């Protein structure tokens, strides 16, 4: 894959025209765009399709978590948007993940990459312990990533600091999708544990989710090109 294909730009907005304009500007410069619950709840599939109409691949970040039949139905329903990547919560369990994988496979050649969220980075050890999950968040991340792989999914979303351990636990073909990326020239915003795009790829990330360093830059095209140059050197 081209280095720039690794970049998915987070369009964290409910302004559909702004999202369409950003996707048009960045088309060909990045691998795709990520749209989540905020955008989807405001606009639904119609506007997701408008954002991707120019050919921009979409990571549909809806983090499904429900009973197996419902999640399978939701995954099946995403097929009208032909997403490149969709995700579910690994904590939905084995039956749910297997049902999701089977539903994704029904799309045939258009099968999206099916990714799981392990432990939300907003949760720490204490939060997990309060929910009855013993051990550390990192142990839980590895446990759920292995379960994800056993269920036939393609990979997980993870923080940069988990990449090395996950590569070791799940091998070379398991996709690792990493947010919290900041080029040296960008503000860290509210992200606490950040890595640069090139360091993330060196560590073993497959896809980088990058939002504000591109979308809030004075010139998003210039920002995307700078990140592409950085990745070309890896
Ligand atoms: O603007 P920024 O680059 O911080 O955007 C990162 C994107 O990745 C946002 O859409 C954010 O919700 C998402 N994300 C994250 N950390 C996680 C999971 C998702 O920043 N652990």
Short mmCIF file of C-alpha atoms and ligand atoms in Angstrom, two decimals:
data_model
loop_
_atom_site.label_atom_id
_atom_site.label_comp_id
_atom_site.label_asym_id
_atom_site.label_seq_id
_atom_site.Cartn_x
_atom_site.Cartn_y
_atom_site.Cartn_z
CA UNK A 1 0.00 0.00 0.00
CA UNK A 2 1.12 3.58 -0.70
CA UNK A 3 2.19 5.39 2.49
CA UNK A 4 -0.64 7.91 2.10
CA UNK A 5 -3.23 5.10 1.90
CA UNK A 6 -2.61 4.60 5.60
CA UNK A 7 -4.10 7.97 6.53
CA UNK A 8 -7.79 8.23 7.45
CA UNK A 9 -8.87 11.79 8.19
CA UNK A 10 -11.36 12.10 11.06
CA UNK A 11 -14.21 14.37 9.95
CA UNK A 12 -15.54 15.18 13.42
CA UNK A 13 -18.28 17.55 12.34
CA UNK A 14 -22.02 17.63 11.84
CA UNK A 15 -21.62 20.08 8.97
CA UNK A 16 -22.18 17.89 5.90
CA UNK A 17 -21.12 20.53 3.38
CA UNK A 18 -17.88 21.05 5.26
CA UNK A 19 -17.27 17.27 5.29
CA UNK A 20 -17.95 17.01 1.54
CA UNK A 21 -15.64 19.95 0.82
CA UNK A 22 -12.86 18.47 2.99
CA UNK A 23 -13.18 15.07 1.28
CA UNK A 24 -13.00 16.70 -2.15
CA UNK A 25 -9.91 18.69 -1.17
CA UNK A 26 -8.09 15.69 0.24
CA UNK A 27 -9.10 13.14 -2.38
CA UNK A 28 -5.99 11.39 -3.69
CA UNK A 29 -3.81 12.79 -0.91
CA UNK A 30 -4.96 10.45 1.88
CA UNK A 31 -6.36 6.93 2.13
CA UNK A 32 -9.82 7.96 3.21
CA UNK A 33 -12.02 9.69 5.76
CA UNK A 34 -13.47 8.54 9.07
CA UNK A 35 -17.01 9.47 10.01
CA UNK A 36 -18.54 8.51 13.31
CA UNK A 37 -21.66 8.63 15.41
CA UNK A 38 -21.81 12.42 15.39
CA UNK A 39 -21.95 12.77 11.62
CA UNK A 40 -24.01 9.63 11.05
CA UNK A 41 -26.64 10.50 13.67
CA UNK A 42 -27.05 13.95 12.16
CA UNK A 43 -27.18 12.91 8.51
CA UNK A 44 -27.44 9.17 7.97
CA UNK A 45 -26.24 7.17 4.96
CA UNK A 46 -27.26 9.74 2.35
CA UNK A 47 -24.66 12.26 3.41
CA UNK A 48 -22.02 9.59 4.03
CA UNK A 49 -22.52 8.64 0.38
CA UNK A 50 -22.22 12.28 -0.66
CA UNK A 51 -18.88 12.56 1.19
CA UNK A 52 -17.57 9.45 -0.56
CA UNK A 53 -19.09 10.22 -3.96
CA UNK A 54 -15.75 11.41 -5.33
CA UNK A 55 -14.24 8.01 -4.58
CA UNK A 56 -12.91 8.68 -1.09
CA UNK A 57 -12.87 5.44 0.99
CA UNK A 58 -14.84 5.64 4.24
CA UNK A 59 -14.09 4.27 7.69
CA UNK A 60 -17.56 4.13 9.25
CA UNK A 61 -16.75 4.47 12.95
CA UNK A 62 -20.08 3.44 14.51
CA UNK A 63 -18.67 0.99 17.09
CA UNK A 64 -21.63 -1.39 17.07
CA UNK A 65 -22.39 -3.17 20.35
CA UNK A 66 -25.67 -5.12 20.63
CA UNK A 67 -27.00 -8.66 20.39
CA UNK A 68 -25.53 -10.68 17.49
CA UNK A 69 -28.64 -10.51 15.29
CA UNK A 70 -28.90 -6.72 15.58
CA UNK A 71 -25.21 -6.09 14.94
CA UNK A 72 -25.26 -8.43 11.94
CA UNK A 73 -28.26 -6.52 10.58
CA UNK A 74 -26.52 -3.19 11.09
CA UNK A 75 -23.35 -4.38 9.36
CA UNK A 76 -25.46 -5.68 6.46
CA UNK A 77 -27.21 -2.30 6.29
CA UNK A 78 -23.87 -0.47 5.93
CA UNK A 79 -23.36 -2.17 2.57
CA UNK A 80 -25.35 0.55 0.76
CA UNK A 81 -22.53 2.94 1.75
CA UNK A 82 -19.81 0.49 0.64
CA UNK A 83 -17.53 1.41 3.57
CA UNK A 84 -13.86 0.48 3.38
CA UNK A 85 -13.82 -0.20 7.13
CA UNK A 86 -16.45 -0.60 9.88
CA UNK A 87 -16.14 -1.44 13.55
CA UNK A 88 -17.80 -3.14 16.52
CA UNK A 89 -16.99 -3.42 20.23
CA UNK A 90 -15.06 -6.60 21.02
CA UNK A 91 -16.79 -6.63 24.42
CA UNK A 92 -19.99 -7.56 22.54
CA UNK A 93 -18.56 -11.08 22.71
CA UNK A 94 -17.72 -14.03 20.51
CA UNK A 95 -21.19 -14.70 19.06
CA UNK A 96 -21.65 -11.02 18.21
CA UNK A 97 -18.26 -10.70 16.52
CA UNK A 98 -18.75 -13.92 14.54
CA UNK A 99 -22.17 -12.72 13.39
CA UNK A 100 -20.66 -9.38 12.38
CA UNK A 101 -17.87 -11.12 10.44
CA UNK A 102 -20.38 -13.33 8.60
CA UNK A 103 -22.54 -10.31 7.74
CA UNK A 104 -19.53 -8.35 6.46
CA UNK A 105 -18.50 -11.32 4.28
CA UNK A 106 -21.89 -11.20 2.55
CA UNK A 107 -20.69 -8.04 0.76
CA UNK A 108 -18.32 -10.24 -1.29
CA UNK A 109 -15.77 -8.15 -3.19
CA UNK A 110 -17.01 -5.07 -1.31
CA UNK A 111 -16.39 -6.69 2.10
CA UNK A 112 -15.29 -3.95 4.49
CA UNK A 113 -12.40 -4.43 6.85
CA UNK A 114 -14.07 -5.37 10.13
CA UNK A 115 -12.27 -3.85 13.09
CA UNK A 116 -12.97 -4.10 16.81
CA UNK A 117 -12.61 -1.57 19.59
CA UNK A 118 -11.05 -3.36 22.59
CA UNK A 119 -11.02 -1.03 25.60
CA UNK A 120 -11.98 2.61 25.11
CA UNK A 121 -8.94 4.77 25.87
CA UNK A 122 -11.17 6.85 28.13
CA UNK A 123 -11.23 3.86 30.54
CA UNK A 124 -8.42 3.10 32.97
CA UNK A 125 -7.64 0.12 35.22
CA UNK A 126 -9.93 1.45 37.98
CA UNK A 127 -12.87 1.86 35.61
CA UNK A 128 -12.44 -1.73 34.45
CA UNK A 129 -12.11 -3.02 38.00
CA UNK A 130 -15.34 -1.20 38.92
CA UNK A 131 -17.02 -3.14 36.11
CA UNK A 132 -15.71 -6.42 37.50
CA UNK A 133 -12.83 -6.81 35.07
CA UNK A 134 -9.70 -7.80 36.99
CA UNK A 135 -6.18 -6.94 35.86
CA UNK A 136 -4.97 -4.00 33.83
CA UNK A 137 -6.47 -2.26 30.81
CA UNK A 138 -3.49 -3.43 28.77
CA UNK A 139 -4.14 -7.08 29.67
CA UNK A 140 -7.77 -6.63 28.68
CA UNK A 141 -6.74 -5.02 25.37
CA UNK A 142 -4.56 -8.02 24.49
CA UNK A 143 -7.21 -10.52 25.62
CA UNK A 144 -9.92 -8.86 23.52
CA UNK A 145 -7.62 -8.42 20.50
CA UNK A 146 -6.87 -12.17 20.48
CA UNK A 147 -10.57 -12.91 20.79
CA UNK A 148 -11.23 -10.53 17.90
CA UNK A 149 -8.73 -12.38 15.77
CA UNK A 150 -10.17 -15.78 16.74
CA UNK A 151 -13.61 -14.57 15.62
CA UNK A 152 -12.26 -13.82 12.13
CA UNK A 153 -12.19 -10.02 12.27
CA UNK A 154 -9.47 -8.07 10.51
CA UNK A 155 -7.98 -5.99 13.31
CA UNK A 156 -8.45 -3.56 16.18
CA UNK A 157 -8.32 0.14 16.94
CA UNK A 158 -5.54 0.77 19.46
CA UNK A 159 -3.35 3.45 20.91
CA UNK A 160 0.24 3.76 19.73
CA UNK A 161 1.56 2.47 23.03
CA UNK A 162 -0.30 -0.83 22.47
CA UNK A 163 0.98 -1.42 18.93
CA UNK A 164 4.15 -3.35 19.78
CA UNK A 165 2.44 -5.75 22.21
CA UNK A 166 -0.47 -6.31 19.79
CA UNK A 167 1.83 -6.98 16.85
CA UNK A 168 3.55 -9.59 18.95
CA UNK A 169 0.28 -11.14 20.17
CA UNK A 170 -1.63 -11.10 16.87
CA UNK A 171 1.00 -11.30 14.13
CA UNK A 172 1.79 -9.32 10.99
CA UNK A 173 -1.52 -9.58 9.16
CA UNK A 174 -3.77 -8.26 11.90
CA UNK A 175 -4.70 -4.63 11.11
CA UNK A 176 -3.86 -2.04 13.74
CA UNK A 177 -5.73 1.25 13.39
CA UNK A 178 -4.17 4.02 15.48
CA UNK A 179 -5.56 7.44 16.50
CA UNK A 180 -3.73 9.96 18.70
CA UNK A 181 -1.29 10.89 15.93
CA UNK A 182 0.47 14.26 15.91
CA UNK A 183 3.18 15.45 13.53
CA UNK A 184 5.88 17.40 15.38
CA UNK A 185 4.55 20.67 13.92
CA UNK A 186 0.94 20.16 15.12
CA UNK A 187 -0.74 21.05 18.41
CA UNK A 188 -1.45 18.07 20.68
CA UNK A 189 -5.00 19.42 21.38
CA UNK A 190 -6.68 17.19 23.99
CA UNK A 191 -4.66 14.06 23.08
CA UNK A 192 -2.36 12.95 25.88
CA UNK A 193 -0.28 10.07 24.53
CA UNK A 194 0.66 11.08 21.02
CA UNK A 195 3.11 9.76 18.45
CA UNK A 196 4.20 11.15 15.11
CA UNK A 197 2.89 9.57 11.88
CA UNK A 198 6.30 8.10 10.99
CA UNK A 199 6.87 6.68 14.49
CA UNK A 200 3.41 5.06 14.46
CA UNK A 201 4.17 3.33 11.14
CA UNK A 202 7.65 2.31 12.32
CA UNK A 203 6.09 0.77 15.42
CA UNK A 204 3.77 -1.30 13.22
CA UNK A 205 0.55 0.68 12.70
CA UNK A 206 -1.37 -0.12 9.50
CA UNK A 207 -3.78 2.82 9.46
CA UNK A 208 -3.46 6.23 11.10
CA UNK A 209 -6.56 8.17 12.14
CA UNK A 210 -5.65 11.85 11.97
CA UNK A 211 -8.16 14.63 12.57
CA UNK A 212 -7.31 18.15 13.67
CA UNK A 213 -3.68 18.26 12.47
CA UNK A 214 -5.22 18.15 8.98
CA UNK A 215 -8.78 19.45 9.34
CA UNK A 216 -7.90 22.43 11.57
CA UNK A 217 -4.71 23.35 9.71
CA UNK A 218 -4.72 26.70 7.93
CA UNK A 219 -4.23 24.71 4.71
CA UNK A 220 -5.44 21.08 5.06
CA UNK A 221 -4.00 20.10 1.66
CA UNK A 222 -0.57 21.39 2.66
CA UNK A 223 -0.83 19.57 6.02
CA UNK A 224 -1.77 16.28 4.32
CA UNK A 225 1.14 16.68 1.88
CA UNK A 226 3.56 17.30 4.74
CA UNK A 227 2.40 14.12 6.48
CA UNK A 228 2.72 12.22 3.18
CA UNK A 229 6.33 13.43 2.85
CA UNK A 230 7.05 12.31 6.40
CA UNK A 231 5.60 8.85 5.69
CA UNK A 232 7.49 8.50 2.42
CA UNK A 233 10.69 8.53 4.46
CA UNK A 234 9.70 5.56 6.65
O1 LIG B 1 -8.32 15.39 15.89
P1 LIG B 1 -7.70 14.09 16.32
O2 LIG B 1 -6.53 13.67 15.44
O3 LIG B 1 -7.37 14.06 17.77
O4 LIG B 1 -8.85 13.01 16.04
C1 LIG B 1 -8.69 11.66 16.38
C2 LIG B 1 -9.91 10.87 16.03
O5 LIG B 1 -9.73 9.55 16.52
C3 LIG B 1 -11.21 11.39 16.65
O6 LIG B 1 -12.27 11.06 15.75
C4 LIG B 1 -11.32 10.58 17.92
O7 LIG B 1 -12.65 10.43 18.37
C5 LIG B 1 -10.74 9.25 17.48
N1 LIG B 1 -10.23 8.40 18.55
C6 LIG B 1 -9.24 8.81 19.42
N2 LIG B 1 -8.80 7.99 20.41
C7 LIG B 1 -9.30 6.75 20.52
C8 LIG B 1 -10.29 6.30 19.63
C9 LIG B 1 -10.73 7.16 18.65
O8 LIG B 1 -8.75 9.94 19.31
N3 LIG B 1 -8.83 5.95 21.43
#
